[in-house]
Coordinates of C-alpha atoms in Angstrom, one line a residue:
X5 CA 71.1 143.4 114.1
X6 CA 73.7 144.1 111.4
X7 CA 74.5 141.5 108.7
X8 CA 77.0 141.7 106.1
X9 CA 77.9 140.2 102.7
X10 CA 80.4 140.4 100.2
X11 CA 80.6 139.1 96.5
X12 CA 82.9 139.8 93.2
X13 CA 81.1 141.8 90.2
X14 CA 81.8 140.3 86.6
X15 CA 79.7 142.4 84.6
X16 CA 79.8 145.9 83.8
X17 CA 81.0 148.4 86.5
X18 CA 78.3 151.1 85.5
X19 CA 75.8 148.6 85.9
X20 CA 76.3 147.8 89.7
X21 CA 77.0 151.3 90.3
X22 CA 73.8 152.4 88.7
X23 CA 71.9 150.1 90.7
X24 CA 73.4 151.4 93.8
X25 CA 72.6 154.9 93.3
X26 CA 69.0 153.9 92.0
X27 CA 66.9 156.8 93.4
X28 CA 64.1 154.4 93.9
X29 CA 66.1 152.8 96.4
X30 CA 68.1 155.2 98.4
X31 CA 65.1 157.3 99.2
X32 CA 62.0 156.4 100.6
X33 CA 58.8 158.4 100.0
X34 CA 58.1 158.6 103.7
X35 CA 61.2 160.6 104.5
X36 CA 60.4 163.3 101.5
X37 CA 57.4 165.4 100.6
X38 CA 55.4 164.7 97.6
X39 CA 57.4 167.3 95.5
X40 CA 60.8 166.0 96.2
X41 CA 60.1 162.6 96.0
X42 CA 58.5 163.0 92.2
X43 CA 61.7 165.1 91.3
X44 CA 64.1 162.5 92.4
X45 CA 62.5 159.8 90.5
X46 CA 62.8 161.7 87.5
X47 CA 66.6 162.3 88.0
X48 CA 67.7 158.6 87.5
X49 CA 70.5 159.3 85.2
X50 CA 74.1 159.0 86.1
X51 CA 75.0 162.5 86.0
X52 CA 72.3 163.7 88.5
X53 CA 73.2 161.2 91.3
X54 CA 74.6 163.8 93.2
X55 CA 71.0 164.8 94.1
X56 CA 70.2 161.5 95.7
X57 CA 70.2 160.9 99.4
X58 CA 72.2 158.7 101.2
X59 CA 75.0 158.3 98.6
X60 CA 78.7 158.7 99.5
X61 CA 82.0 158.2 97.7
X62 CA 85.2 157.3 99.5
X63 CA 88.4 158.4 97.4
X64 CA 86.4 159.5 94.5
X65 CA 83.0 161.5 94.0
X66 CA 79.7 160.0 94.3
X67 CA 78.6 161.7 91.0
X68 CA 81.5 160.7 89.0
X69 CA 82.4 157.2 90.6
X70 CA 82.1 155.3 87.4
X71 CA 84.8 157.3 85.5
X72 CA 87.1 157.6 88.5
X73 CA 87.2 153.8 88.8
X74 CA 87.7 153.3 85.4
X75 CA 90.9 155.9 85.2
X76 CA 92.4 154.0 88.0
X77 CA 92.0 150.7 85.9
X78 CA 93.4 152.4 82.8
X79 CA 96.3 153.6 84.9
X80 CA 97.5 150.5 85.9
X81 CA 96.4 148.3 83.1
X82 CA 94.5 146.0 85.5
X83 CA 91.0 144.6 84.2
X84 CA 90.9 140.8 84.8
X85 CA 87.4 139.3 85.4
X86 CA 86.6 140.8 88.6
X87 CA 85.9 144.3 87.9
X88 CA 84.5 145.3 91.2
X89 CA 83.2 144.0 94.3
X90 CA 79.5 144.0 95.8
X91 CA 78.8 144.2 99.4
X92 CA 75.6 144.9 101.9
X93 CA 75.4 145.4 105.2
X94 CA 71.4 145.0 106.5
X95 CA 70.0 146.2 109.9
X96 CA 67.1 145.1 112.0
X97 CA 64.0 146.5 111.0
X98 CA 63.0 149.5 112.9
X99 CA 66.8 149.8 114.5
X100 CA 68.4 152.5 112.8
X101 CA 67.3 155.7 111.0
X102 CA 68.3 156.0 107.5
X103 CA 71.3 158.7 108.8
X104 CA 72.4 156.3 111.0
X105 CA 72.6 153.4 108.7
X106 CA 74.5 155.5 106.3
X107 CA 77.2 156.7 108.8
X108 CA 77.6 153.4 109.9
X109 CA 78.0 152.0 106.5
X110 CA 80.3 155.0 105.5
X111 CA 82.6 154.4 108.6
X112 CA 82.6 150.4 107.9
X113 CA 83.7 151.1 104.5
X114 CA 86.2 153.9 105.2
X115 CA 87.8 151.2 107.9
X116 CA 87.8 148.3 105.6
X117 CA 88.6 149.6 102.1
X118 CA 89.5 153.4 102.7
X119 CA 93.2 153.3 103.0
X120 CA 93.8 151.6 99.2
X121 CA 90.5 151.3 97.3
X122 CA 87.6 153.5 95.8
X123 CA 84.1 152.8 97.3
X124 CA 80.9 154.2 96.8
X125 CA 78.2 153.8 99.8
X126 CA 74.5 153.8 99.4
X127 CA 72.0 153.5 101.6
X128 CA 68.4 151.9 100.5
X129 CA 65.3 152.1 102.0
X130 CA 63.1 150.1 99.8
X131 CA 62.7 147.1 102.2
X132 CA 61.8 147.0 105.9
X133 CA 65.3 146.3 106.7
X134 CA 67.4 149.7 105.7
X135 CA 70.5 148.2 104.4
X136 CA 73.8 149.6 102.8
X137 CA 75.6 148.8 99.7
X138 CA 79.2 148.9 98.9
X139 CA 81.0 149.1 95.4
X140 CA 84.5 148.6 95.9
X141 CA 87.0 148.8 92.8
X142 CA 88.8 146.0 92.4
X143 CA 92.3 148.1 91.8
X144 CA 93.6 149.6 94.6
X145 CA 94.2 153.6 93.5
X146 CA 97.5 153.5 95.4
X147 CA 99.4 151.1 93.8
X148 CA 97.5 149.3 91.2
X149 CA 96.9 146.1 93.3
X150 CA 94.1 143.9 93.0
X151 CA 91.7 143.1 95.8
X152 CA 91.9 139.2 96.3
X153 CA 88.7 138.7 98.4
X154 CA 89.8 135.9 100.7
X155 CA 87.7 134.5 103.7
X156 CA 89.5 136.5 105.9
X157 CA 88.3 139.7 104.1
X158 CA 84.6 138.6 104.7
X159 CA 85.2 137.8 108.2
X160 CA 87.3 141.3 108.8
X161 CA 84.3 143.0 107.1
X162 CA 81.7 141.6 109.6
X163 CA 84.1 142.2 112.6
X164 CA 84.5 145.9 111.6
X165 CA 80.8 146.0 111.1
X166 CA 80.0 144.5 114.6
X167 CA 82.5 146.7 116.3
X168 CA 81.0 149.8 114.8
X169 CA 77.2 148.7 115.7
X170 CA 78.4 147.8 119.3
X171 CA 79.8 151.2 119.9
X172 CA 76.5 153.0 118.7
X173 CA 74.7 150.4 120.8
X174 CA 73.3 148.8 117.8
X175 CA 72.5 144.8 118.0
X176 CA 74.7 142.0 116.3
X177 CA 74.3 138.8 115.4
X178 CA 76.8 136.9 117.6
X179 CA 78.8 133.9 116.7
X180 CA 77.7 130.2 117.5
X181 CA 79.7 126.9 116.8
X182 CA 78.4 125.1 114.3
X183 CA 78.1 121.4 115.4
X184 CA 76.7 119.7 111.7
X185 CA 78.0 119.6 108.0
X186 CA 76.6 119.8 104.6
X187 CA 75.4 115.7 104.5
X188 CA 73.6 116.2 107.8
X189 CA 71.9 119.2 106.7
X190 CA 70.2 117.5 103.6
X191 CA 69.4 114.3 105.8
X192 CA 67.3 116.5 108.0
X193 CA 65.9 118.2 105.0
X194 CA 65.0 114.6 103.7
X195 CA 63.3 113.8 107.0
X196 CA 66.1 111.5 107.8
X197 CA 68.3 110.9 110.9
X198 CA 72.0 111.0 110.6
X199 CA 74.3 109.1 113.1
X200 CA 75.0 112.3 115.0
X201 CA 71.2 113.1 115.1
X202 CA 70.6 109.6 116.8
X203 CA 73.3 109.8 119.2
X204 CA 72.3 113.1 120.3
X205 CA 68.7 111.8 120.9
X206 CA 70.2 108.8 122.9
X207 CA 72.5 110.8 124.7
X208 CA 69.8 113.0 125.8
X209 CA 67.7 110.0 127.1
X210 CA 70.7 108.7 128.9
X211 CA 71.5 112.0 130.8
X212 CA 67.9 112.1 131.8
X213 CA 67.7 108.8 133.4
X214 CA 71.4 108.6 134.9
X215 CA 73.1 110.2 138.0
X216 CA 76.7 109.6 136.9
X217 CA 78.9 109.2 134.2
X218 CA 79.3 105.4 134.7
X219 CA 75.3 105.1 134.7
X220 CA 75.3 106.7 131.5
X221 CA 78.0 104.8 130.2
X222 CA 75.9 101.8 130.9
X223 CA 72.7 103.2 129.6
X224 CA 74.4 103.9 126.3
X225 CA 76.1 100.4 126.0
X226 CA 72.6 99.1 126.6
X227 CA 71.6 101.3 123.5
X228 CA 74.1 99.4 121.3
X229 CA 77.1 101.8 121.7
X230 CA 80.7 100.8 122.2
X231 CA 82.8 103.7 124.1
X232 CA 86.3 104.1 122.3
X233 CA 87.1 106.6 125.1
X234 CA 84.9 106.2 128.3
X235 CA 84.4 109.1 130.8
X236 CA 87.9 108.8 132.4
X237 CA 89.0 110.3 129.2
X238 CA 88.7 114.5 128.6
X239 CA 86.8 113.8 125.5
X240 CA 84.0 110.8 125.6
X241 CA 83.8 109.3 122.1
X242 CA 81.4 106.3 121.4
X243 CA 80.9 104.5 118.1
X244 CA 78.2 101.7 117.1
X245 CA 78.0 99.1 114.6
X246 CA 78.0 100.3 111.0
X247 CA 79.8 103.6 111.6
X248 CA 83.0 104.4 109.9
X249 CA 84.7 106.3 113.0
X250 CA 83.7 107.2 116.6
X251 CA 82.1 110.5 117.6
X252 CA 83.0 112.5 120.4
X253 CA 79.8 113.7 122.5
X254 CA 81.3 117.0 123.0
X255 CA 81.1 117.7 119.6
X256 CA 77.3 117.5 119.3
X257 CA 76.9 120.9 120.7
X258 CA 77.8 123.0 123.9
X259 CA 75.1 121.2 126.2
X260 CA 77.3 117.9 125.9
X261 CA 80.4 119.4 127.1
X262 CA 81.7 117.4 130.2
X263 CA 80.9 120.0 132.6
X264 CA 77.5 120.6 131.3
X265 CA 76.9 117.1 131.5
X266 CA 78.6 116.9 134.8
X267 CA 75.9 119.5 136.1
X268 CA 73.0 117.3 134.6
X269 CA 74.0 114.1 136.4
X270 CA 74.7 115.7 139.8
X271 CA 71.3 117.7 139.6
X272 CA 69.5 114.2 138.6
X273 CA 70.9 112.8 141.8
X274 CA 68.5 114.7 144.0
X275 CA 65.6 113.7 141.8
X276 CA 63.9 110.8 143.6
X277 CA 61.8 109.6 140.6
X278 CA 65.0 108.7 138.9
X279 CA 65.2 105.6 141.2
X280 CA 61.6 104.8 141.8
X281 CA 60.9 103.1 138.5
X282 CA 63.3 100.2 137.5
X283 CA 62.6 99.2 134.0
X284 CA 62.4 95.3 133.5
X285 CA 65.3 93.7 132.2
X286 CA 63.6 92.0 128.9
X287 CA 63.2 95.6 127.7
X288 CA 67.0 95.7 127.0
X289 CA 66.9 92.7 124.9
X290 CA 63.7 93.1 122.7
X291 CA 64.8 90.8 119.9
X292 CA 65.0 87.9 121.8
X293 CA 62.0 88.2 123.6
X294 CA 59.6 88.8 120.6
X295 CA 61.8 86.1 118.6
X296 CA 60.9 83.8 121.4
X297 CA 57.2 84.8 121.2
X298 CA 56.8 84.2 117.9
X299 CA 58.6 81.0 117.5
X300 CA 56.1 79.9 120.1
X301 CA 53.7 80.4 117.7
X302 CA 55.2 79.4 114.8
X303 CA 57.5 76.4 115.1
X304 CA 59.4 77.0 111.8
X305 CA 61.5 79.7 110.2
X306 CA 59.7 81.1 107.2
X307 CA 60.3 84.5 105.0
X308 CA 57.1 85.7 106.4
X309 CA 58.6 85.3 110.3
X310 CA 61.6 86.9 109.3
X311 CA 59.6 90.0 107.9
X312 CA 57.2 90.0 111.1
X313 CA 60.2 90.1 113.4
X314 CA 61.7 93.0 111.8
X315 CA 58.7 94.9 111.5
X316 CA 57.7 94.5 115.1
X317 CA 61.3 95.4 115.9
X318 CA 60.8 98.7 114.0
X319 CA 57.5 99.2 115.5
X320 CA 59.3 99.6 118.8
X321 CA 61.4 102.7 117.3
X322 CA 58.0 104.4 116.3
X323 CA 56.5 103.7 119.6
X324 CA 53.1 102.9 117.8
X325 CA 52.5 99.5 119.5
X326 CA 53.9 99.9 122.6
X327 CA 53.1 102.7 125.6
X328 CA 55.5 105.5 125.8
X329 CA 56.9 104.6 129.1
X330 CA 57.5 101.1 128.0
X331 CA 59.7 101.8 124.8
X332 CA 62.4 99.5 124.4
X333 CA 65.7 100.5 123.1
X334 CA 67.4 99.3 120.1
X335 CA 70.7 99.7 118.3
X336 CA 71.5 102.5 116.1
X337 CA 71.4 100.4 113.0
X338 CA 67.8 99.1 113.7
X339 CA 66.3 102.7 114.3
X340 CA 68.0 103.6 111.2
X341 CA 65.8 101.3 109.2
X342 CA 62.6 102.8 110.7
X343 CA 62.5 105.4 107.8
X344 CA 61.8 102.2 105.5
X345 CA 59.1 100.9 107.6
X346 CA 56.4 101.7 105.2
X347 CA 58.1 99.5 102.4
X348 CA 58.7 96.8 104.8
X349 CA 54.8 96.7 105.5
X350 CA 54.1 96.7 101.8
X351 CA 56.7 93.5 101.3
X352 CA 54.9 91.6 104.3
X353 CA 51.6 92.1 103.1
X354 CA 52.5 90.8 99.7
X355 CA 53.8 88.0 101.2
X356 CA 50.9 87.1 103.1
X357 CA 48.6 87.8 100.3
X358 CA 50.4 85.5 98.2
X359 CA 51.2 82.8 101.0
X360 CA 54.9 82.8 100.3
X361 CA 56.9 81.3 103.2
X362 CA 60.2 80.5 101.7
X363 CA 62.9 82.0 99.3
X364 CA 61.8 79.2 96.6
X365 CA 58.3 80.4 96.7
X366 CA 59.5 83.9 96.6
X367 CA 61.4 83.2 93.5
X368 CA 58.8 81.2 91.9
X369 CA 56.4 83.8 92.4
X370 CA 58.6 86.4 90.9
X371 CA 59.2 84.2 87.9
X372 CA 55.3 83.6 87.2
X373 CA 54.7 87.2 87.5
X374 CA 57.4 88.0 84.9
X375 CA 56.0 85.3 82.6
X376 CA 52.7 87.0 82.7
X377 CA 54.2 90.6 82.1
X378 CA 56.1 89.3 79.0
X379 CA 52.8 87.8 77.8
X380 CA 50.7 90.7 77.8
X381 CA 53.5 92.9 76.7
X382 CA 53.6 90.5 73.6
X383 CA 50.1 91.0 73.3
X384 CA 49.9 94.8 73.7
X385 CA 52.5 95.0 70.9
X386 CA 50.6 92.9 68.5
X387 CA 47.4 95.4 69.2
X388 CA 49.5 98.2 68.4
X389 CA 50.5 96.6 65.2
X390 CA 47.1 96.5 64.4
X391 CA 46.5 100.1 65.1
X392 CA 48.9 101.1 62.5
X393 CA 46.9 99.2 59.8
X394 CA 43.4 100.3 61.0
X395 CA 41.4 102.1 58.3
X396 CA 38.5 103.8 60.0
X397 CA 38.3 105.8 63.2
X398 CA 36.0 103.2 64.9
X399 CA 38.4 100.4 64.6
X400 CA 41.3 102.5 65.9
X401 CA 39.6 103.9 68.6
X402 CA 38.6 100.0 69.6
X403 CA 42.2 99.0 69.3
X404 CA 43.6 101.7 71.4
X405 CA 41.0 101.0 74.2
X406 CA 42.1 97.5 73.9
X407 CA 45.8 98.3 74.4
X408 CA 45.1 100.7 77.3
X409 CA 43.2 97.5 79.1
X410 CA 46.4 95.5 78.7
X411 CA 48.5 98.4 80.1
X412 CA 46.0 98.4 83.2
X413 CA 46.8 94.6 83.9
X414 CA 50.6 95.1 83.5
X415 CA 50.8 98.1 85.8
X416 CA 50.0 96.2 89.2
X417 CA 51.9 92.9 88.0
X418 CA 55.1 95.1 87.6
X419 CA 54.4 96.8 91.1
X420 CA 54.2 93.2 92.5
X421 CA 57.4 92.1 90.7
X422 CA 59.2 95.1 92.0
X423 CA 58.5 94.3 95.6
X424 CA 59.3 90.8 95.1
X425 CA 62.6 91.8 93.8
X426 CA 62.9 94.3 96.6
X427 CA 62.3 91.4 99.2
X428 CA 64.5 89.0 97.5
X429 CA 67.5 91.8 97.6
X430 CA 66.4 92.9 101.2
X431 CA 66.4 89.5 102.8
X432 CA 70.3 89.3 103.1
X433 CA 70.7 92.6 104.8
X434 CA 67.6 92.1 107.1
X435 CA 69.4 88.8 108.4
X436 CA 72.7 90.6 108.9
X437 CA 71.1 93.2 111.0
X438 CA 69.1 90.8 113.3
X439 CA 72.2 88.9 113.6
X440 CA 73.8 91.9 115.2
X441 CA 71.3 92.9 117.0
X442 CA 71.1 89.3 118.5
X443 CA 74.7 89.9 119.5
X444 CA 74.4 93.4 120.9
X445 CA 71.7 91.9 123.4
X446 CA 73.3 88.8 124.3
X447 CA 76.2 91.5 125.2
X448 CA 73.5 93.5 127.2
X449 CA 72.5 90.5 128.8
X450 CA 76.0 89.9 129.9
X451 CA 76.2 93.3 131.2
X452 CA 73.0 93.0 133.2
X453 CA 74.2 90.1 134.7
X454 CA 77.4 91.5 135.7
X455 CA 76.0 94.6 137.4
X456 CA 73.6 92.3 139.3
X457 CA 76.8 90.3 140.7
X458 CA 78.4 93.5 141.8
X459 CA 75.7 95.1 143.4
X460 CA 75.0 91.5 145.2
X461 CA 78.4 91.8 146.6

C-alpha cells in the first residue's frame, strides 16, 4: 500500500539532493551484477548522478538539478527559510518492482508539481519497502511564487498517489474516521480510561443485554448515565456526574451509529438467553447493600469503615472479589477511581496497622510521626557536623555509618507521613463520591420500582 509524506527543508539544498541521489540507496545490489554495483558505489559525487538508476528530473536535468534550482531562486530573488520541500512515497514490501515504483513516483510528481515547480524524483531500494523521494524547489520557475505547503497540499499529494496506484492495481490505505483525540491517546498510553473509553465499554454491555432502545436506555441509566437526548432524537447523547459536557454515542465509532445499534438490538430479540437470567435488583445498588452489611458488623462510623466501604466498591470494578457473571455496575465516577486502588489499599493498611478510626486520630498520628522525623533529622545534622571535624579515617567512617543508620530510620517514617497526608486529603473526595453514588443508587431503586409498577399493570 502506498503512503506519502511531505515536509519543508531549511538546511542546504545540495545536501537534500545528494541524499535523494545517493547511489547506495537508489540501486540495490540484487538488481545489478558485481562489476556495475562496484562502479556505481565509486561514482557518488554530484557530477556523476546521471549514471545512477531510478533518478529523474522534472523541469530540470537530474544531473544538474542543484544548479538549475539555485538559478531559479536567483532569478526571482526568492530565498527565505524553506529552501525546498522533501517528500516520500512508500509501497508495501514486494508489491512493486523498482521500475514500477519509479514510474508511479514520476507520474505523481508530474501531476502534483509539474506545472510550476522543479522536482527531482529518486527511487530508493535500501529497505524492504521500495520508496520514492521527491525534492521540490520552493520557488516556481514560471512566476517565482513560493510553494506554501498547506494541509490541503498534503491531502492532494495522497489523493494523486492513491489515484495512480489504483489505476495500476496497487493497494492504498483507505481513509478511516478518527474517533479520539490527543488527550485520550496519552491516557490510553498510561493505561488509564477516558470518559469515552468507559462509555464505549458500557454501551457495548448495554447493547449485548438489551433488545430495544428503551431497554438500552434503562440499562445505561442504571449504570449512572443521564440522557441529554434519548433514542427519540437522531443523535443519542449521555452525560454522567463529573463530566463537563454530554457525549454523542454515535461519535464513539461506526459500530455505534443509530442504524448499526438498531441491527444489534433487533438481532438480540431472537436470543432466548437474553431473557433467561434476570439479575437480582440489589446488583443495581451495590453501595446500599455493602454499606448495610458493613454497618451491621460495625455499629459506628470510622475512617476505617469509610476506606473499607470504598475499597469494596472498587473491587467490584476489577471483578476480583465477585464472580464474573455477578459483576455489579457502578457509576462512571467510581469506576474512574479503580486506577488508584493500590493506593487505597496502602492507605487502608496503615489505618488498620496503626488502629486509626477517626480523623482526629489520623491528625495526631501524622503530628507524632512529623515530630519523630524532625528529631531524627536534627540528630543526623549533628552527626554530619562531627564528620566535618573528624581527624582520623576510622572516626569519619563510623560517623558516616551512624548518619546512614539515622537515614534508614527516617525513610519509613516519611513514607507513613506521606500516606497519612494523602488520607487526610482524600477523605473529603471519598465522602463526596460515596454521596453521589448513594444518590444515583436511590434513583436506580426508583427506576426499578417504576418499571415494576408499569409491568404489573
